[in-house]
Tab-separated table of C-alpha atoms in Angstrom:
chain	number	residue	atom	x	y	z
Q	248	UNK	CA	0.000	0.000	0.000
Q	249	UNK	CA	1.306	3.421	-1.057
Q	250	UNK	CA	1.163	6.053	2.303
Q	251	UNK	CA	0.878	9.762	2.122
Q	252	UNK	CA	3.745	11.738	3.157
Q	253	UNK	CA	1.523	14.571	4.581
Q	254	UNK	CA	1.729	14.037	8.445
Q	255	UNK	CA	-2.313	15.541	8.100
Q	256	UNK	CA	-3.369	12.688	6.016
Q	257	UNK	CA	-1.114	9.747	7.684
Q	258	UNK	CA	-2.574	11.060	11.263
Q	259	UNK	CA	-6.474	10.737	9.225
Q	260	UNK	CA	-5.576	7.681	7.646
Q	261	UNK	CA	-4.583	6.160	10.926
Q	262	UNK	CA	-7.425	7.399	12.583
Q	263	UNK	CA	-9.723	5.460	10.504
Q	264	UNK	CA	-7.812	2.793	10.388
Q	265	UNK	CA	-7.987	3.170	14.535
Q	266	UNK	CA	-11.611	3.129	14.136
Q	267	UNK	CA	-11.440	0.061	11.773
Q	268	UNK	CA	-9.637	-2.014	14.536
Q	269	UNK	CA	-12.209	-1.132	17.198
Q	270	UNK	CA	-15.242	-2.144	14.959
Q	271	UNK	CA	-13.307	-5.492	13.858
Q	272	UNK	CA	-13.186	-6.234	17.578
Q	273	UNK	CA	-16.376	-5.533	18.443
Q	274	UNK	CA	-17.121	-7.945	15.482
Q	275	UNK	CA	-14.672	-11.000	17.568
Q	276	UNK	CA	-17.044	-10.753	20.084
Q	277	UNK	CA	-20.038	-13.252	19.640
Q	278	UNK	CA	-18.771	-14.073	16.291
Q	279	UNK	CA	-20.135	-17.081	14.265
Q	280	UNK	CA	-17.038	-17.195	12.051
Q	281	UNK	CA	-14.728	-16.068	14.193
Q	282	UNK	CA	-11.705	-17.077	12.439
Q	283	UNK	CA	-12.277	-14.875	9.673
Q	284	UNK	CA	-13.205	-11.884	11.723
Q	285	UNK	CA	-9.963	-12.596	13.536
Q	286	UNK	CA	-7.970	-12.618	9.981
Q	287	UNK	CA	-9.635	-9.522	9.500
Q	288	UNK	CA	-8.784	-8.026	13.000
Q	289	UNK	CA	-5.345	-8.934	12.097
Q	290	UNK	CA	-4.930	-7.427	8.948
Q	291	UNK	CA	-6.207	-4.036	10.139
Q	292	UNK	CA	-4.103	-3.955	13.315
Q	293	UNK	CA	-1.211	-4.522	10.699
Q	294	UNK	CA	-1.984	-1.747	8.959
Q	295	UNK	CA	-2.242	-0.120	12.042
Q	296	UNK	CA	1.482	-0.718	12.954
Q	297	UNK	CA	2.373	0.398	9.339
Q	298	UNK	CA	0.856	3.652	9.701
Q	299	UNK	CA	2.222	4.480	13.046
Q	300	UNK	CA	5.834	3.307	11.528
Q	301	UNK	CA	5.505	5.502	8.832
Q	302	UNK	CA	3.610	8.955	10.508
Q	303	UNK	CA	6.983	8.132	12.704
Q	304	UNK	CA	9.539	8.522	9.980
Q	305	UNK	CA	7.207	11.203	8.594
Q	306	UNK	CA	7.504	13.531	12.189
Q	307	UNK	CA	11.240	12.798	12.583
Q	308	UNK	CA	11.879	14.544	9.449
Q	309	UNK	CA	10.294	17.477	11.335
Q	310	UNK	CA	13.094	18.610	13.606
Q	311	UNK	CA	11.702	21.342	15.535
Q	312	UNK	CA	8.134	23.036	16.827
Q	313	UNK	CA	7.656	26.405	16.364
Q	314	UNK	CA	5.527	28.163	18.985
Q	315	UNK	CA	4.992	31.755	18.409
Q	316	UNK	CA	4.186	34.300	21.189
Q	317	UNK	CA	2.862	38.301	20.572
Q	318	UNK	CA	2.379	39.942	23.630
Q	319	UNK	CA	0.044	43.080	23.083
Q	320	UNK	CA	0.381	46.062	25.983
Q	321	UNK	CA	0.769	49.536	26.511
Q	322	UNK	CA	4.726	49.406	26.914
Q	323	UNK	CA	5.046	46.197	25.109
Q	324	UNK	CA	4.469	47.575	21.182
Q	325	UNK	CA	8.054	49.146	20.213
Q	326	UNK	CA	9.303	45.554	19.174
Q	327	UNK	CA	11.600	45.710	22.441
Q	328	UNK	CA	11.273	44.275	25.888
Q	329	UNK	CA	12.729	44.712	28.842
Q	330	UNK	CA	14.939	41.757	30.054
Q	331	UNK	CA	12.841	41.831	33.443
Q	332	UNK	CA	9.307	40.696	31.306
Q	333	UNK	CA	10.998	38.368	29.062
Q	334	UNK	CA	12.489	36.410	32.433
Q	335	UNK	CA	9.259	36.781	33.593
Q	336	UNK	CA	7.302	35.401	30.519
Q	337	UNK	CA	9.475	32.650	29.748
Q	338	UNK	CA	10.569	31.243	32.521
Q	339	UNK	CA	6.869	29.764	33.467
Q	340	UNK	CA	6.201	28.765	29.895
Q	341	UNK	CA	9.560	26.893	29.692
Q	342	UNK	CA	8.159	25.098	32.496
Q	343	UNK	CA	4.773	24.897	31.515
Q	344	UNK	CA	6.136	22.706	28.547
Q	345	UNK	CA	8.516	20.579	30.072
Q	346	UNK	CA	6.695	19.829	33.442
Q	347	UNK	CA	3.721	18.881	30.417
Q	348	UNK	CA	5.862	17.096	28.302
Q	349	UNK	CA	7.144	14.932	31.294
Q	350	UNK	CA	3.968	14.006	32.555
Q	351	UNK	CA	3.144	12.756	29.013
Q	352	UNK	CA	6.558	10.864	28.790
Q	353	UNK	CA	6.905	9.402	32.507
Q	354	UNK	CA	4.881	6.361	33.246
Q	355	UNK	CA	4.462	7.454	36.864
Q	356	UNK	CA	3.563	11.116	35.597
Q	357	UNK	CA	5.588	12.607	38.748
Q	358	UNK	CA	7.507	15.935	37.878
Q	359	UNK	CA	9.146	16.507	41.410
Q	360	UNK	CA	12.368	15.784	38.967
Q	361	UNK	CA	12.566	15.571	35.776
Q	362	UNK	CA	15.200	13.609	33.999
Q	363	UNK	CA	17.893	15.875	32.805
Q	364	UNK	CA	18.571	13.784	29.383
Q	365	UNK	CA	14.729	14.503	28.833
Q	366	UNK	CA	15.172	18.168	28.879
Q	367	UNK	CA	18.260	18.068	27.002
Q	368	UNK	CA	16.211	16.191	24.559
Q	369	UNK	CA	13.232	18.479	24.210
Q	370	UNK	CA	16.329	21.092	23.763
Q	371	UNK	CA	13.381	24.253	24.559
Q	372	UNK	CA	14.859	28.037	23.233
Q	373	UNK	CA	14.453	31.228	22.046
Q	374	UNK	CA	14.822	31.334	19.058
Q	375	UNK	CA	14.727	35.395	18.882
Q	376	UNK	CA	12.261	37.612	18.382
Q	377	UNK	CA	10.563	38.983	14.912
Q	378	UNK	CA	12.158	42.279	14.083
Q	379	UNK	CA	9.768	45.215	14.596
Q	380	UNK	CA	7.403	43.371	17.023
Q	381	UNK	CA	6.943	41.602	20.308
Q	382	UNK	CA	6.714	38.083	18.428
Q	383	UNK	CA	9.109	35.388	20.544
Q	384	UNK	CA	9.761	32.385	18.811
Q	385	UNK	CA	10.076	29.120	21.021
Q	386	UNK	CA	12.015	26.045	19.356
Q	387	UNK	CA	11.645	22.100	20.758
Q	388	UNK	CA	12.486	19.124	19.661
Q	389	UNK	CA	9.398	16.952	17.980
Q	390	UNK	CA	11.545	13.573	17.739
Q	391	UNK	CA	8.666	10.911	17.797
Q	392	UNK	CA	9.054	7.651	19.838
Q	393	UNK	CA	9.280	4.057	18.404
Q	394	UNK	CA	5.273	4.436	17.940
Q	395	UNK	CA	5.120	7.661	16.082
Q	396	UNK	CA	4.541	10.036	19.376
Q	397	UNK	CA	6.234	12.734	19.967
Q	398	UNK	CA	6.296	14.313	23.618
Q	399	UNK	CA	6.403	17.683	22.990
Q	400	UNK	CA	3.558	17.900	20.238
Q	401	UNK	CA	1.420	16.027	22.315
Q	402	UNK	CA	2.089	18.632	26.032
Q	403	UNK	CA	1.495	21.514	23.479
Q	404	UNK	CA	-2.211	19.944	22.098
Q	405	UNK	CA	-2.644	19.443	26.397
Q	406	UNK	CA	-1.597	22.962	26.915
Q	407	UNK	CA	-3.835	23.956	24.263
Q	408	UNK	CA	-7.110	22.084	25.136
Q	409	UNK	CA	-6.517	23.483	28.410
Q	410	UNK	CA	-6.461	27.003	27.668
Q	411	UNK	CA	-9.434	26.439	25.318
Q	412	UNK	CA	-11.551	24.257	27.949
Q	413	UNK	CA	-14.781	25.294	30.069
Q	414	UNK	CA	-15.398	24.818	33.492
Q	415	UNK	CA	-16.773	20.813	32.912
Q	416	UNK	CA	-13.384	19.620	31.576
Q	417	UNK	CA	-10.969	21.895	33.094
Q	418	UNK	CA	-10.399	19.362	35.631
Q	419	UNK	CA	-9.412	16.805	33.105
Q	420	UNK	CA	-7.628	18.792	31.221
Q	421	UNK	CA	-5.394	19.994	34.723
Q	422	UNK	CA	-4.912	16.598	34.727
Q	423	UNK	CA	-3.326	15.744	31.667
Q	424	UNK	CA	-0.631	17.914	31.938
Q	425	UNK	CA	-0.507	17.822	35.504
Q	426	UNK	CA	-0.689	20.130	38.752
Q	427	UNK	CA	2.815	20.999	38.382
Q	428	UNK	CA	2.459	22.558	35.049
Q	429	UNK	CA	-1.147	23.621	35.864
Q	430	UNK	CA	0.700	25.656	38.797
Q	431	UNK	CA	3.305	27.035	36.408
Q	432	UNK	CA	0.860	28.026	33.695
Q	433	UNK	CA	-1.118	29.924	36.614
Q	434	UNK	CA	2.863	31.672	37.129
Q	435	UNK	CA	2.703	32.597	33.634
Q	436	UNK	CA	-0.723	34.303	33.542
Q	437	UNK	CA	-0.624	36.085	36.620
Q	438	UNK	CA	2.419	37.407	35.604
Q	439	UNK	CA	0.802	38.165	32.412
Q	440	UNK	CA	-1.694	40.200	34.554
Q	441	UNK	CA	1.116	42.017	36.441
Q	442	UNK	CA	2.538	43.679	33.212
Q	443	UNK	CA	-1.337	44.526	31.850
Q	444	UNK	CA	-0.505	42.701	28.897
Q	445	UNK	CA	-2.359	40.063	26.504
Q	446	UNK	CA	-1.003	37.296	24.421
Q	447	UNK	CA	-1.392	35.554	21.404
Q	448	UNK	CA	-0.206	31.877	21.126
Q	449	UNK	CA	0.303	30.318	17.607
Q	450	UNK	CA	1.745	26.578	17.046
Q	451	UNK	CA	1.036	24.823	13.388
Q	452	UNK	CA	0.733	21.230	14.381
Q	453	UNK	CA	0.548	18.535	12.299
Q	454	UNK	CA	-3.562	18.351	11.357
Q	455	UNK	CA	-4.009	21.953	12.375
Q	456	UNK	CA	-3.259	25.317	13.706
Q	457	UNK	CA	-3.723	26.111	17.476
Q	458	UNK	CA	-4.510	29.778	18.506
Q	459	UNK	CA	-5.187	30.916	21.373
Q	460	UNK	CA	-6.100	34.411	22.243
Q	461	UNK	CA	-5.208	35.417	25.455
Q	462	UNK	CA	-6.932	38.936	25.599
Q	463	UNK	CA	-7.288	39.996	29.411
Q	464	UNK	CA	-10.671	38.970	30.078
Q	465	UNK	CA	-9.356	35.475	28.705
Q	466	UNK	CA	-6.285	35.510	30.893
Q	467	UNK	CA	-7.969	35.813	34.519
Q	468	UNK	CA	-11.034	33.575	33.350
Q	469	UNK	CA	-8.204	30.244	33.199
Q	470	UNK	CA	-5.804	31.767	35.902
Q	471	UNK	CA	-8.847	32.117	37.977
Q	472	UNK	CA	-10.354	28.312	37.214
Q	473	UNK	CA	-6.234	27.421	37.749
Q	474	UNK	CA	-5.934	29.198	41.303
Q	475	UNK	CA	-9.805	27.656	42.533
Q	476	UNK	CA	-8.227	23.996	41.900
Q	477	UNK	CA	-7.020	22.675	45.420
Q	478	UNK	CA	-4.534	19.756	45.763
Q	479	UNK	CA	-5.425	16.771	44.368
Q	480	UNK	CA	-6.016	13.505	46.151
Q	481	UNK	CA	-4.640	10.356	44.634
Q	482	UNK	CA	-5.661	6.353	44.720
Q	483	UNK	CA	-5.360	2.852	43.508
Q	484	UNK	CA	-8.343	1.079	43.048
Q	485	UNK	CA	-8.697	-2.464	42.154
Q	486	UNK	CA	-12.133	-3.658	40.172
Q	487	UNK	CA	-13.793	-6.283	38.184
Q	488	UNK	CA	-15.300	-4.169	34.842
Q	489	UNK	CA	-16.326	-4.571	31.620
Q	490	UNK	CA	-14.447	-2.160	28.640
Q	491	UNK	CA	-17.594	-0.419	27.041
Q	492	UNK	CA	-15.534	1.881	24.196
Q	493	UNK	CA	-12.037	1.466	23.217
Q	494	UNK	CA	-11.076	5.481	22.212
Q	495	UNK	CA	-8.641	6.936	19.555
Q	496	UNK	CA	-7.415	9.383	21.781
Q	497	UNK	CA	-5.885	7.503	24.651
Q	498	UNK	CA	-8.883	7.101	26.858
Q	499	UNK	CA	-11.353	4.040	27.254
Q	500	UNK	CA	-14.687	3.445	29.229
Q	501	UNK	CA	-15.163	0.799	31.569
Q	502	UNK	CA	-18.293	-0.439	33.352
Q	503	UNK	CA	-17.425	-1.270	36.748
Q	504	UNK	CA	-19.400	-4.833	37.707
Q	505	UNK	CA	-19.707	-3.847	41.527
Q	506	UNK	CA	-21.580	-0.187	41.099
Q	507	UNK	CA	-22.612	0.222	37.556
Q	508	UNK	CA	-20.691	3.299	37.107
Q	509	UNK	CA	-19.216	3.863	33.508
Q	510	UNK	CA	-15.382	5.448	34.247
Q	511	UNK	CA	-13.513	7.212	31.187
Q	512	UNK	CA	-10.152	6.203	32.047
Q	513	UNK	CA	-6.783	7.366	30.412
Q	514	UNK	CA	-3.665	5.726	29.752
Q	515	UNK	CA	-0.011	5.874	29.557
Q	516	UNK	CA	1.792	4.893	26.022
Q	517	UNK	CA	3.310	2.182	27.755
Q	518	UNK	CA	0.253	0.441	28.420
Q	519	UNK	CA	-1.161	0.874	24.954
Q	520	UNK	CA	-0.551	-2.470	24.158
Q	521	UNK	CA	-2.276	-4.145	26.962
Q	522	UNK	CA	-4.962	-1.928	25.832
Q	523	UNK	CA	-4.716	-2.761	22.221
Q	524	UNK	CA	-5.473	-6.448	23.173
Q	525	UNK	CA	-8.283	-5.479	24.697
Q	526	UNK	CA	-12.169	-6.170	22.900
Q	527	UNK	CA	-15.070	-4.709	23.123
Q	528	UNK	CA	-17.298	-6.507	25.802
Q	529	UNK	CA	-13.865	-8.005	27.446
Q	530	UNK	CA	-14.494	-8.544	31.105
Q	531	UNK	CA	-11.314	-7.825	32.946
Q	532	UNK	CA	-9.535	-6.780	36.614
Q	533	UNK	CA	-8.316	-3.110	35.992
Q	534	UNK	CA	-6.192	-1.207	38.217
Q	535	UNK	CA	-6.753	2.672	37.894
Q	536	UNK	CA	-5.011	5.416	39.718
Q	537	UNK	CA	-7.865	7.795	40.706
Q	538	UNK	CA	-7.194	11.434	41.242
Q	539	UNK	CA	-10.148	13.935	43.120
Q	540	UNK	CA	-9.522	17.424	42.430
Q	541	UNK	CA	-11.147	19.759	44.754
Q	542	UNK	CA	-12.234	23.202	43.588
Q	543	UNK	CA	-12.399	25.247	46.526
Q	544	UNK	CA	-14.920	27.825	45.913
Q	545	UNK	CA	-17.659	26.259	44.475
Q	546	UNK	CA	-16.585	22.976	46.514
Q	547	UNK	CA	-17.217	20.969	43.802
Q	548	UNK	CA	-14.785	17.847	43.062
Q	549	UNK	CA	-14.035	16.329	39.667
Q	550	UNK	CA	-12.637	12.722	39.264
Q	551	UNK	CA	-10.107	11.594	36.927
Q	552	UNK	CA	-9.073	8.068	36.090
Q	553	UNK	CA	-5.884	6.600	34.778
Q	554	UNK	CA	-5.002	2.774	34.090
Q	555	UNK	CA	-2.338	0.934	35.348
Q	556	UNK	CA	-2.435	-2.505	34.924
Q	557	UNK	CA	-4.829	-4.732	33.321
Q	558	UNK	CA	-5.581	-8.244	34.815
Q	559	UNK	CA	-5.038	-10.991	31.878
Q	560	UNK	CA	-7.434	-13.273	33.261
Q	561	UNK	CA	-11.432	-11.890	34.180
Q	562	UNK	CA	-11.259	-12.677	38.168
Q	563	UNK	CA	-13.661	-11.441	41.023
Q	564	UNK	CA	-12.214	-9.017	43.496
Q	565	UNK	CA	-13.254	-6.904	46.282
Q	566	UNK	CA	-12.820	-3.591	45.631
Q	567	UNK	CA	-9.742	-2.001	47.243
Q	568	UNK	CA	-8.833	2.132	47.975
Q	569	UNK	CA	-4.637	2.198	48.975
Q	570	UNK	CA	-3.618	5.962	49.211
Q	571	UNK	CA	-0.702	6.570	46.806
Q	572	UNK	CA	0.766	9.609	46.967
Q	573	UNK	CA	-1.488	13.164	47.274
C-alpha cells in the first residue's frame, strides 16, 4: 500500500484505520465465524502498525516546533522588551512545557524531577524575536518515539485544550498535563496580569493550527479556574469491569461490575498495548489510579481516572482504595 507523506493525512488515515480495529473487535465478540473476523482483525491492526511506523519517519523529518508568542500592551508595542518581562514570561512557559511534556513521557507522571537527558532532549529556546514586534519564537524538539509520538507535540495539544476548555473539563484537562504545570501556567498568567498585557499563542501542528487568544478577560477567566483547583487527592483502586468503548485518543470506558458506574479512564503509552489487546465486551480486573480534584470555591470535586495494569485473566475481586501519593 502506497502512504501519504503529509503528516495531516497519515494522522487521518490512521485514525480510521484506529476506528477500523475497534469495529473489527467488536465484530470477535459473539462471532459465528470467528476465524475470519480474527484474519480480519489482524490485517487491520497490521496496517495499524504500518501507519504508526511511517507517521513516525514522517515527524522525525520534522526537527523542531515552532511556537509563536505576541504579547500586546501599553509598553510592550516598540518591538523591544525589557529583560525583566521576558524572564518573567518565559521562565513559566519553559516550564509549563517541560513539566507537560514529562507528565506525558513518565509512566508514573511525577515531575518533582525531571530527567535531565529529557530536557536536554526536548532542547526548549528562544529562538529570537521577529524584528519590529513583540513576536518570541520558542524552538523544541518533535523527535517521535518508536510508535510515532512525539512528547512535545502532544504537552502543546494538552496545553492547548486546556487554555481552550470550560469549566466541565478543566479538571481533566489539569490533569493531563498535571498540577505541576497547571501551577506554572497559573505563574505565567498572573504574571501576564502584572505587566497589563495580553497574548497571542500560535503553534502549526501537524492536522491543524492552534490559537489561542489570550486577551485579558481570557487571561484571569483560566488563571482564575487554575488558582480555585485545590490539591489533588490520589488512589489505587482495584475492580472487576467490563471495557464499554475502546477510544482513539488515549482514553477508554469501563463499566465497573460492583456499582454500575461507567469510568472514562486514560492511559499511559506504555500500556497501549495491553490496551490494544483489549475487545469490546472483554471482562477484565483493571487497576486505575484515581485522582479527586477539589475546587475550593464552588466545593465541587471532579474525578479523573488513569489505568495501570490490566488483569489478563477476568477474576472477582473486592474492591480495594490504597492511598498513593497526594
Amino acid at each position: 500500500m502506497n502512504y501519504p507523506d503529509d503528516i495531516a493525512e497519515l494522522e487521518s488515515l490512521l485514525e480510521r484505520v484506529l476506528g477500523m480495529v475497534e469495529q473489527d473487535e467488536g465484530a470477535v465478540v459473539g462471532s459465528e465465524r470467528p476465524n475470519v473476523d480474527l484474519l480480519f482483525l489482524s490485517s487491520t491492526k497490521k496496517l495499524r502498525s504500518d501507519l504508526q511506523k511511517r507517521l513516525r519517519f514522517a515527524k522525525a523529518e520534522r526537527a523542531h516546533e515552532v511556537v509563536r508568542l505576541t504579547l500586546h500592551g501599553a509598553h510592550l508595542g516598540t518591538g523591544t522588551l525589557p529583560l525583566r518581562v521576558l524572564a518573567n514570561f518565559v521562565t513559566p512557559l519553559n516550564a509549563v512545557l517541560e513539566q507537560s511534556a514529562w507528565r506525558f513521557w513518565d509512566r508514573a507522571g511525577d515531575v518533582s524531577r525531571i530527567d535531565q537527558k529529557f530536557i536536554r532532549h526536548l532542547d526548549l529556546r528562544l529562538a529570537g524575536m521577529e524584528l519590529g514586534s513583540t513576536e518570541l519564537v520558542i524552538l523544541g524538539n518533535t523527535s517521535p518515539d518508536l510508535s510515532g509520538v512525539s512528547a512535545l507535540e502532544s504537552a502543546l495539544r494538552d496545553v492547548f485544550e486546556l487554555l481552550e476548555s470550560d469549566i466541565e473539563a478543566f479538571a481533566d484537562r489539569v490533569h493531563a498535563i498535571g498540577i505541576s504545570a497547571g501551577k506554572s501556567l497559573g505563574a505565567f498568567l498572573t504574571r501576564l496580569e502584572s505587566e497589563h498585557a495580553a497574548v497571542e499563542l500560535a503553534w502549526r501542528a501537524p492536522d491543524k493550527i492552534y490559537r489561542w487568544d489570550g486577551r485579558p478577560t481570557e487571561v484571569t477567566r483560566v488563571r482564575a479556574l487554575l488558582d480555585e483547583i485545590g490539591e489533588p487527592e490520589t488512589t489505587t483502586e482495584q475492580f472487576l469491569g467490563t471495557v464499554n468503548v475502546l477510544s482513539i485518543r488515549n482514553r477508554i470506558e469501563i463499566e465497573r461490575r460492583d456499582t454500575g458506574e461507567r469510568l472514562r479512564v486514560g492511559y499511559h503509552k506504555s500500556v497501549a498495548d495491553l490496551v490494544h489487546d483489549l475487545r469490546l465486551g472483554d471482562t477484565r480486573t483493571f487497576e486505575v489510579e484515581k485522582t479527586i480534584y477539589p475546587f475550593v470555591a464552588s466545593k465541587r470535586k471532579r474525578d479523573t481516572y488513569r489505568l495501570r495494569k490490566v488483569m489478563n485473566r477476568p477474576q472477582q475481586v473486592e474492591p480495594t482504595e490504597d492511598v498513593a501519593r497526594p
